[in-house]
Amino acid sequence: MNLLIPDPIVLSSYSILKGMKPYCHKIIVSIPTKSRFSSLLAFTAKSRDVDKVYSTINPVEAWLREGHENQTPEEKKYIEEIVNICLKEKITVIYPSWDPLVLIFSRNMDVFRRMGILIPVLEYSTLLKIMDKYELAKCAAMFGVPIPKTKLIRNEETLKEQIGFLKFPVFLKPRFGFGAFGTFKAENLDELLKFYAKAHDTYGEFILQEFIPGREHTATSILFNKDHQYDSRFSCFWLSDRPDIKVFQNMVFAFETMKPQGNFHGMVNMLESIGYRGFANGQWRRDVNDGQFKLIEIGTRVTQYSWMAMSLGFNVPFSIYQVFKGEDLSAQKFEQPVETIFLSPVEDWTSFFVYCWCWIQKIFYKYFLRSSRNPFLNLIGFKEILRDYHEKYFLKRKRRWHVMIKNFVKEPAVSVFYWISCVYRIVSKEYPGSFQG
């Protein structure tokens, strides 16, 4: 096959590259870019396994604003550019894994289907039920899957109306968001209204969601075959129990294997009912108030967690490809080791050093400025963070390391630019808001 990877700026694209490489005649990468600098951060494009690199326009900002219901001019131009690349390189498979591009390619599936090109993503109507956070919340409730209380926010008036049903702190999230982009944790009504006024034009509709206290975060990685049925042979379950250095997520790159938690079977039944195919990654958090694991979101594509399953011998990208090609899944021998921790030092230690800088500022505000308006007042204690890192990195136990660490000697450029992209994302997108506790 001739493979096109259209989003080399996300970690999952590198998993796709490595998983699909043995079956490819050539691999082409297209970078959705706004500037030369953002093109530089496309670390997967630096791989020796890539045969050629193209640049395209970036349709994502327009998609976030107004592209959920109608095709934007930017999306139309982007699809035209991708079609030209496919014709020139005789592409047979396009494999997106960045949420906005997954939706865009799903919506334009017929264009590529007529060209004989396979795109291993869900049909658009099915995809919307999962990637639309409000629809996911309604669907999960129907199947008895615990979820945070969720309200749809169409404008400022509905925001003021719905806030009375929840207690602060609350999360305001884009209805069609990805990662933590556009997500805000508000401690009071004034903060909430100010952020909404600033972000509404960029992200469109929002959801208002209750804050789930607790540090236990789980990932449920499962596969549904060509007949839309859950295949228990291809399942991995992970647990992270670490201090919340960042507001919007735990330090998610330190996971241990576990048994399924929460209403796992309810999630399976829900996905089978909507005709789900391929890989699903459920993300859960345990609520310390009632002890329940509550479903936060479901990843519908190769995700940032895929490297862990791949390190156990489960070729996630190729298995998904087989499902969408209508083939029976190849037998793969893998099993989850017990008492083994999976670590990604790149993002983990980058966040740690940014945390240290925030902690220094907290001390400066408290003892030198003697200010009551300390932006890092709720930052978690330094001793607790040190104990956690000591346990995860220095105590004697079994560990598996992130692919960017393992492959550093083979592909140093990929690993270095991945680290640079992590630093850039955390410093420019997440600092200081994500670290204020």
XYZ file of C-alpha atoms in Angstrom:
437
model
C 0.000 0.000 0.000
C 0.945 3.670 -0.384
C 0.185 5.440 2.895
C -0.527 9.118 3.578
C -0.251 10.409 7.165
C -1.888 13.872 7.242
C -1.139 14.903 10.837
C 2.540 14.307 11.763
C 2.251 16.843 14.592
C 0.528 14.410 16.997
C 2.113 11.498 18.862
C -0.332 8.933 17.485
C 0.942 9.581 13.954
C 4.295 8.055 14.892
C 2.552 4.943 16.213
C 0.757 4.690 12.853
C 4.044 5.071 10.995
C 5.711 2.264 12.933
C 2.694 -0.037 12.934
C 2.014 0.275 9.199
C 5.590 0.430 7.898
C 5.988 -3.357 7.331
C 2.977 -3.315 4.971
C 3.787 -0.155 2.982
C 5.489 0.388 -0.344
C 5.952 4.073 0.479
C 4.888 6.510 3.206
C 3.963 10.116 2.462
C 3.389 12.821 5.069
C 1.416 16.050 4.681
C 1.805 18.815 7.267
C -1.211 21.064 7.959
C 0.754 24.197 8.678
C 0.315 27.910 9.247
C 4.020 28.773 9.515
C 7.507 27.449 8.993
C 7.884 27.005 12.759
C 4.823 24.777 13.103
C 6.107 22.739 10.174
C 9.364 22.302 12.072
C 7.485 20.713 14.996
C 6.045 17.939 12.805
C 8.311 15.323 14.375
C 6.910 12.272 12.553
C 7.926 13.886 9.263
C 11.565 13.638 10.443
C 11.461 9.819 10.406
C 13.761 7.930 8.066
C 10.786 5.824 7.038
C 9.048 8.817 5.388
C 9.578 8.968 1.628
C 8.227 12.464 0.929
C 6.759 15.437 2.803
C 4.120 17.928 1.589
C 2.640 21.055 3.173
C -1.064 21.908 3.107
C -3.219 24.636 4.584
C -4.447 24.102 8.129
C -8.271 23.849 8.181
C -8.563 23.287 11.943
C -9.168 26.826 13.229
C -12.048 27.351 10.806
C -13.375 23.890 11.704
C -13.388 24.788 15.399
C -15.328 28.001 14.760
C -17.969 26.840 12.315
C -17.133 23.549 10.665
C -19.107 21.082 12.749
C -22.247 21.401 10.649
C -21.107 22.867 7.329
C -17.992 22.580 5.230
C -15.830 25.699 5.471
C -13.913 27.186 2.498
C -10.687 26.192 4.273
C -11.846 22.590 4.562
C -12.794 22.489 0.881
C -9.382 23.828 -0.165
C -7.647 21.384 2.198
C -9.461 18.400 0.676
C -8.525 19.598 -2.814
C -4.861 19.738 -1.790
C -5.009 16.237 -0.290
C -6.698 14.883 -3.449
C -3.849 16.313 -5.551
C -1.259 14.636 -3.299
C -3.119 11.335 -3.542
C -3.228 11.483 -7.337
C 0.443 12.379 -7.600
C 1.661 9.710 -5.146
C -0.961 7.034 -5.994
C -2.086 6.874 -2.357
C -4.214 3.876 -1.352
C -4.648 4.564 2.398
C -5.035 7.843 4.322
C -4.595 7.403 8.085
C -5.553 10.461 10.197
C -5.371 10.433 14.002
C -5.846 14.091 15.037
C -9.472 14.636 16.095
C -10.265 17.617 13.802
C -8.784 15.893 10.750
C -10.494 12.610 11.630
C -13.833 14.453 11.456
C -12.906 16.295 8.263
C -11.827 13.117 6.473
C -14.879 11.256 7.732
C -17.178 13.944 6.350
C -15.401 13.803 2.971
C -15.104 10.008 2.887
C -17.050 9.634 -0.375
C -14.547 11.799 -2.276
C -11.742 9.374 -1.478
C -13.860 6.254 -1.676
C -14.535 7.058 -5.342
C -10.753 7.202 -5.809
C -10.351 3.734 -4.293
C -8.671 5.126 -1.155
C -9.341 3.583 2.258
C -9.616 5.856 5.322
C -9.860 3.801 8.558
C -12.211 6.121 10.454
C -15.871 5.851 11.411
C -18.776 7.073 9.296
C -19.486 10.739 10.012
C -22.878 10.188 11.678
C -21.405 7.583 14.042
C -18.313 9.654 14.743
C -20.343 12.688 15.775
C -22.120 10.684 18.470
C -18.765 10.091 20.155
C -16.758 13.249 19.428
C -19.678 15.532 20.260
C -19.220 15.750 24.047
C -22.856 16.631 24.654
C -24.225 13.753 22.536
C -21.763 11.360 24.193
C -23.030 12.392 27.627
C -26.657 11.762 26.615
C -25.835 8.412 25.017
C -23.777 7.249 28.016
C -26.609 8.106 30.402
C -28.993 5.910 28.384
C -26.727 2.883 28.984
C -26.125 3.525 32.661
C -22.533 4.690 32.214
C -21.623 7.172 34.987
C -20.635 10.577 33.595
C -20.032 14.057 35.022
C -23.132 16.281 35.055
C -23.165 18.004 31.667
C -25.075 21.018 30.306
C -25.102 22.393 26.750
C -24.146 26.075 26.409
C -25.278 27.821 23.220
C -24.867 31.442 24.360
C -24.218 33.589 27.427
C -27.861 33.473 28.484
C -27.927 29.661 28.680
C -24.596 29.746 30.515
C -26.103 31.922 33.254
C -29.177 29.678 33.402
C -27.327 26.362 33.594
C -24.673 27.346 36.124
C -27.300 27.130 38.852
C -27.426 23.325 38.416
C -23.719 22.830 39.214
C -21.315 23.750 42.003
C -17.996 25.507 41.503
C -15.392 24.658 40.415
C -16.719 23.701 36.965
C -15.223 22.933 33.569
C -16.165 24.798 30.418
C -15.236 22.691 27.367
C -15.751 23.143 23.614
C -18.544 20.860 22.441
C -16.232 19.728 19.635
C -12.808 20.066 21.197
C -9.661 17.981 21.269
C -7.207 17.436 24.090
C -7.491 20.214 26.656
C -7.587 23.016 24.070
C -10.285 25.532 24.900
C -10.960 23.884 28.275
C -11.187 26.148 31.319
C -11.610 25.412 35.017
C -13.610 28.215 36.632
C -13.651 28.807 40.388
C -16.446 31.389 40.268
C -19.034 32.980 37.973
C -16.884 36.001 37.110
C -14.038 33.796 35.821
C -16.500 31.668 33.877
C -18.168 34.589 32.096
C -14.849 36.263 31.241
C -13.425 33.120 29.654
C -16.631 32.385 27.740
C -16.726 35.901 26.283
C -13.117 35.503 25.107
C -13.380 31.945 23.747
C -16.878 31.794 22.242
C -15.865 33.139 18.818
C -13.040 30.612 18.558
C -14.798 27.446 19.701
C -18.523 27.979 19.107
C -20.770 25.907 21.369
C -19.562 24.717 24.787
C -20.573 22.245 27.441
C -20.565 23.037 31.146
C -19.421 20.065 33.192
C -18.964 19.319 36.867
C -15.447 18.964 38.218
C -14.577 15.381 39.271
C -12.212 15.445 42.280
C -9.738 12.583 42.556
C -6.417 11.443 41.137
C -7.227 7.957 39.819
C -7.384 8.138 36.036
C -7.960 5.058 33.863
C -7.789 4.235 30.175
C -9.836 1.421 28.612
C -8.388 0.467 25.204
C -10.607 -1.987 23.304
C -11.267 -3.106 19.730
C -14.511 -3.694 17.809
C -14.315 -5.974 14.759
C -15.743 -5.583 11.247
C -19.130 -6.862 12.503
C -19.289 -4.083 15.143
C -18.691 -6.531 17.988
C -16.301 -6.137 20.907
C -13.326 -8.518 20.610
C -12.013 -9.302 24.086
C -8.723 -10.671 22.679
C -7.642 -7.107 21.917
C -8.152 -5.231 25.188
C -5.805 -3.291 27.458
C -6.638 -1.541 30.722
C -4.456 1.044 32.437
C -4.475 2.971 35.712
C -2.694 6.190 36.683
C -2.757 7.275 40.330
C -0.604 10.386 40.452
C -0.878 13.905 41.860
C -2.623 16.406 39.608
C 0.248 18.623 38.570
C -1.914 19.907 35.734
C -5.545 20.938 36.039
C -6.968 19.189 32.988
C -5.345 15.771 33.324
C -3.181 13.625 35.543
C 0.380 12.972 34.496
C -1.101 10.528 32.040
C 2.170 9.046 30.847
C 2.722 6.955 33.951
C 0.263 4.074 33.787
C 0.080 0.622 35.319
C -1.874 -2.329 33.964
C -5.135 -3.186 35.719
C -8.513 -4.869 35.397
C -11.413 -2.925 33.796
C -13.055 -0.384 36.104
C -16.325 1.544 36.052
C -19.289 0.426 33.977
C -17.022 -0.993 31.290
C -19.716 -3.298 29.897
C -22.132 -0.372 29.675
C -19.608 1.435 27.463
C -19.223 -1.685 25.301
C -22.996 -2.021 24.896
C -23.309 1.669 24.037
C -20.663 1.470 21.304
C -22.057 -1.755 19.825
C -25.523 -0.144 19.665
C -24.300 2.691 17.418
C -22.430 0.377 15.032
C -18.933 1.152 16.277
C -15.868 -0.285 14.513
C -12.175 -0.048 15.266
C -10.324 1.156 18.325
C -11.978 2.907 21.291
C -10.125 4.424 24.194
C -12.365 5.276 27.144
C -10.928 7.732 29.653
C -12.323 7.572 33.183
C -11.743 9.338 36.495
C -12.725 8.073 39.950
C -14.927 10.544 41.833
C -13.751 10.649 45.465
C -17.237 11.750 46.535
C -19.044 8.557 45.513
C -16.197 6.194 44.529
C -17.492 5.773 40.948
C -15.328 5.815 37.842
C -16.943 8.365 35.524
C -16.477 8.431 31.765
C -14.795 11.638 30.611
C -14.415 10.956 26.879
C -13.817 8.251 24.266
C -10.966 8.420 21.774
C -12.117 7.132 18.387
C -8.768 6.669 16.679
C -5.182 5.656 17.343
C -4.470 7.605 20.536
C -1.555 8.766 22.657
C -1.941 5.563 24.696
C -1.372 3.278 21.697
C 2.371 3.023 22.243
C 1.729 1.126 25.491
C -0.343 -1.564 23.764
C 2.168 -1.699 20.906
C 5.003 -2.261 23.377
C 3.129 -5.411 24.481
C 2.935 -6.750 20.921
C -0.510 -5.410 19.911
C -0.208 -3.654 16.527
C -3.049 -1.177 17.056
C -2.826 0.754 13.732
C -2.726 -2.359 11.547
C -5.565 -4.023 13.462
C -7.760 -0.955 12.895
C -6.817 -1.013 9.220
C -7.891 -4.674 8.996
C -11.258 -3.862 10.596
C -12.068 -1.116 8.102
C -10.829 -3.192 5.181
C -13.341 -5.858 6.197
C -10.744 -8.473 7.106
C -10.600 -10.865 10.027
C -8.181 -9.709 12.695
C -4.740 -11.288 12.644
C -3.851 -13.337 15.695
C -1.459 -11.379 17.900
C 0.159 -12.793 20.979
C 0.277 -10.239 23.751
C -0.690 -10.060 27.399
C -0.522 -7.349 29.997
C 2.339 -7.799 32.477
C 1.529 -7.375 36.160
C 3.128 -4.719 38.358
C 4.678 -2.970 35.364
C 4.659 0.785 34.917
C 4.683 2.538 31.529
C 6.609 5.816 31.514
C 7.099 8.719 29.117
C 9.844 10.899 30.612
C 9.675 13.508 27.833
C 6.312 15.012 28.758
C 6.529 13.910 32.382
C 9.772 15.725 33.173
C 8.912 18.754 31.047
C 5.777 19.198 33.141
C 7.819 18.656 36.298
C 10.223 21.495 35.518
C 7.376 23.832 34.605
C 5.729 22.850 37.905
C 8.964 23.770 39.736
C 8.886 27.213 38.107
C 5.262 27.651 39.205
C 6.199 26.559 42.746
C 8.996 29.164 42.879
C 6.501 31.837 41.842
C 4.069 30.641 44.509
C 6.757 31.134 47.183
C 7.677 34.530 45.729
C 4.067 35.724 45.843
C 3.631 34.464 49.401
C 6.822 35.612 51.133
C 8.159 38.493 49.050
C 5.133 40.186 47.511
C 2.884 39.103 50.414
C 0.024 39.172 47.954
C -3.345 37.531 48.594
C -3.855 37.280 44.811
C -1.458 34.392 44.314
C -2.257 32.685 40.947
C -0.595 29.466 42.141
C -2.247 29.343 45.557
C -3.771 25.873 44.988
C -0.644 24.324 43.477
C -0.044 20.857 44.914
C 2.723 20.480 47.537
C 6.340 20.007 46.455
C 7.003 17.061 48.820
C 4.084 15.092 47.366
C 5.413 15.607 43.842
C 8.930 14.505 44.835
C 7.586 11.350 46.504
C 5.613 10.481 43.388
C 8.536 10.932 40.979
C 10.841 9.011 43.303
C 8.400 6.087 43.395
C 7.817 6.037 39.631
C 11.388 6.540 38.438
C 13.808 5.427 41.159
C 12.318 2.587 43.186
C 13.026 -0.957 41.995
C 10.162 -2.110 39.755
C 9.427 -3.246 36.199
C 9.208 -0.412 33.672
C 8.467 0.032 29.990
C 9.649 3.199 28.290
C 7.969 5.405 25.744
C 8.798 4.758 22.083
C 10.551 8.150 21.822
C 13.024 6.985 24.460
C 13.493 3.497 23.019
C 13.981 4.766 19.446
C 16.297 7.666 20.261
C 19.397 5.972 18.834
C 17.587 4.846 15.667
C 15.753 8.112 14.994
C 17.230 10.905 17.126
C 15.664 13.687 15.025
C 12.149 12.390 15.716
C 12.790 12.150 19.464
C 14.425 15.585 19.710
C 11.681 17.368 17.782
C 9.033 15.521 19.799
C 10.622 16.880 22.970
C 10.710 20.390 21.469
C 7.032 20.118 20.515
C 6.157 19.007 24.069
C 8.002 21.961 25.572
C 6.373 24.358 23.109
C 2.871 22.999 23.755
C 3.185 23.042 27.539
C 4.807 26.469 27.738
C 2.685 28.198 25.096
C -0.676 26.437 25.502
C -0.840 25.092 29.056
C 1.298 27.430 31.165
C 0.314 28.979 33.503
C -3.408 28.138 33.465
C -3.058 24.351 33.516
C -0.683 24.487 36.485
C -2.691 26.656 38.863
C -4.304 23.754 40.681
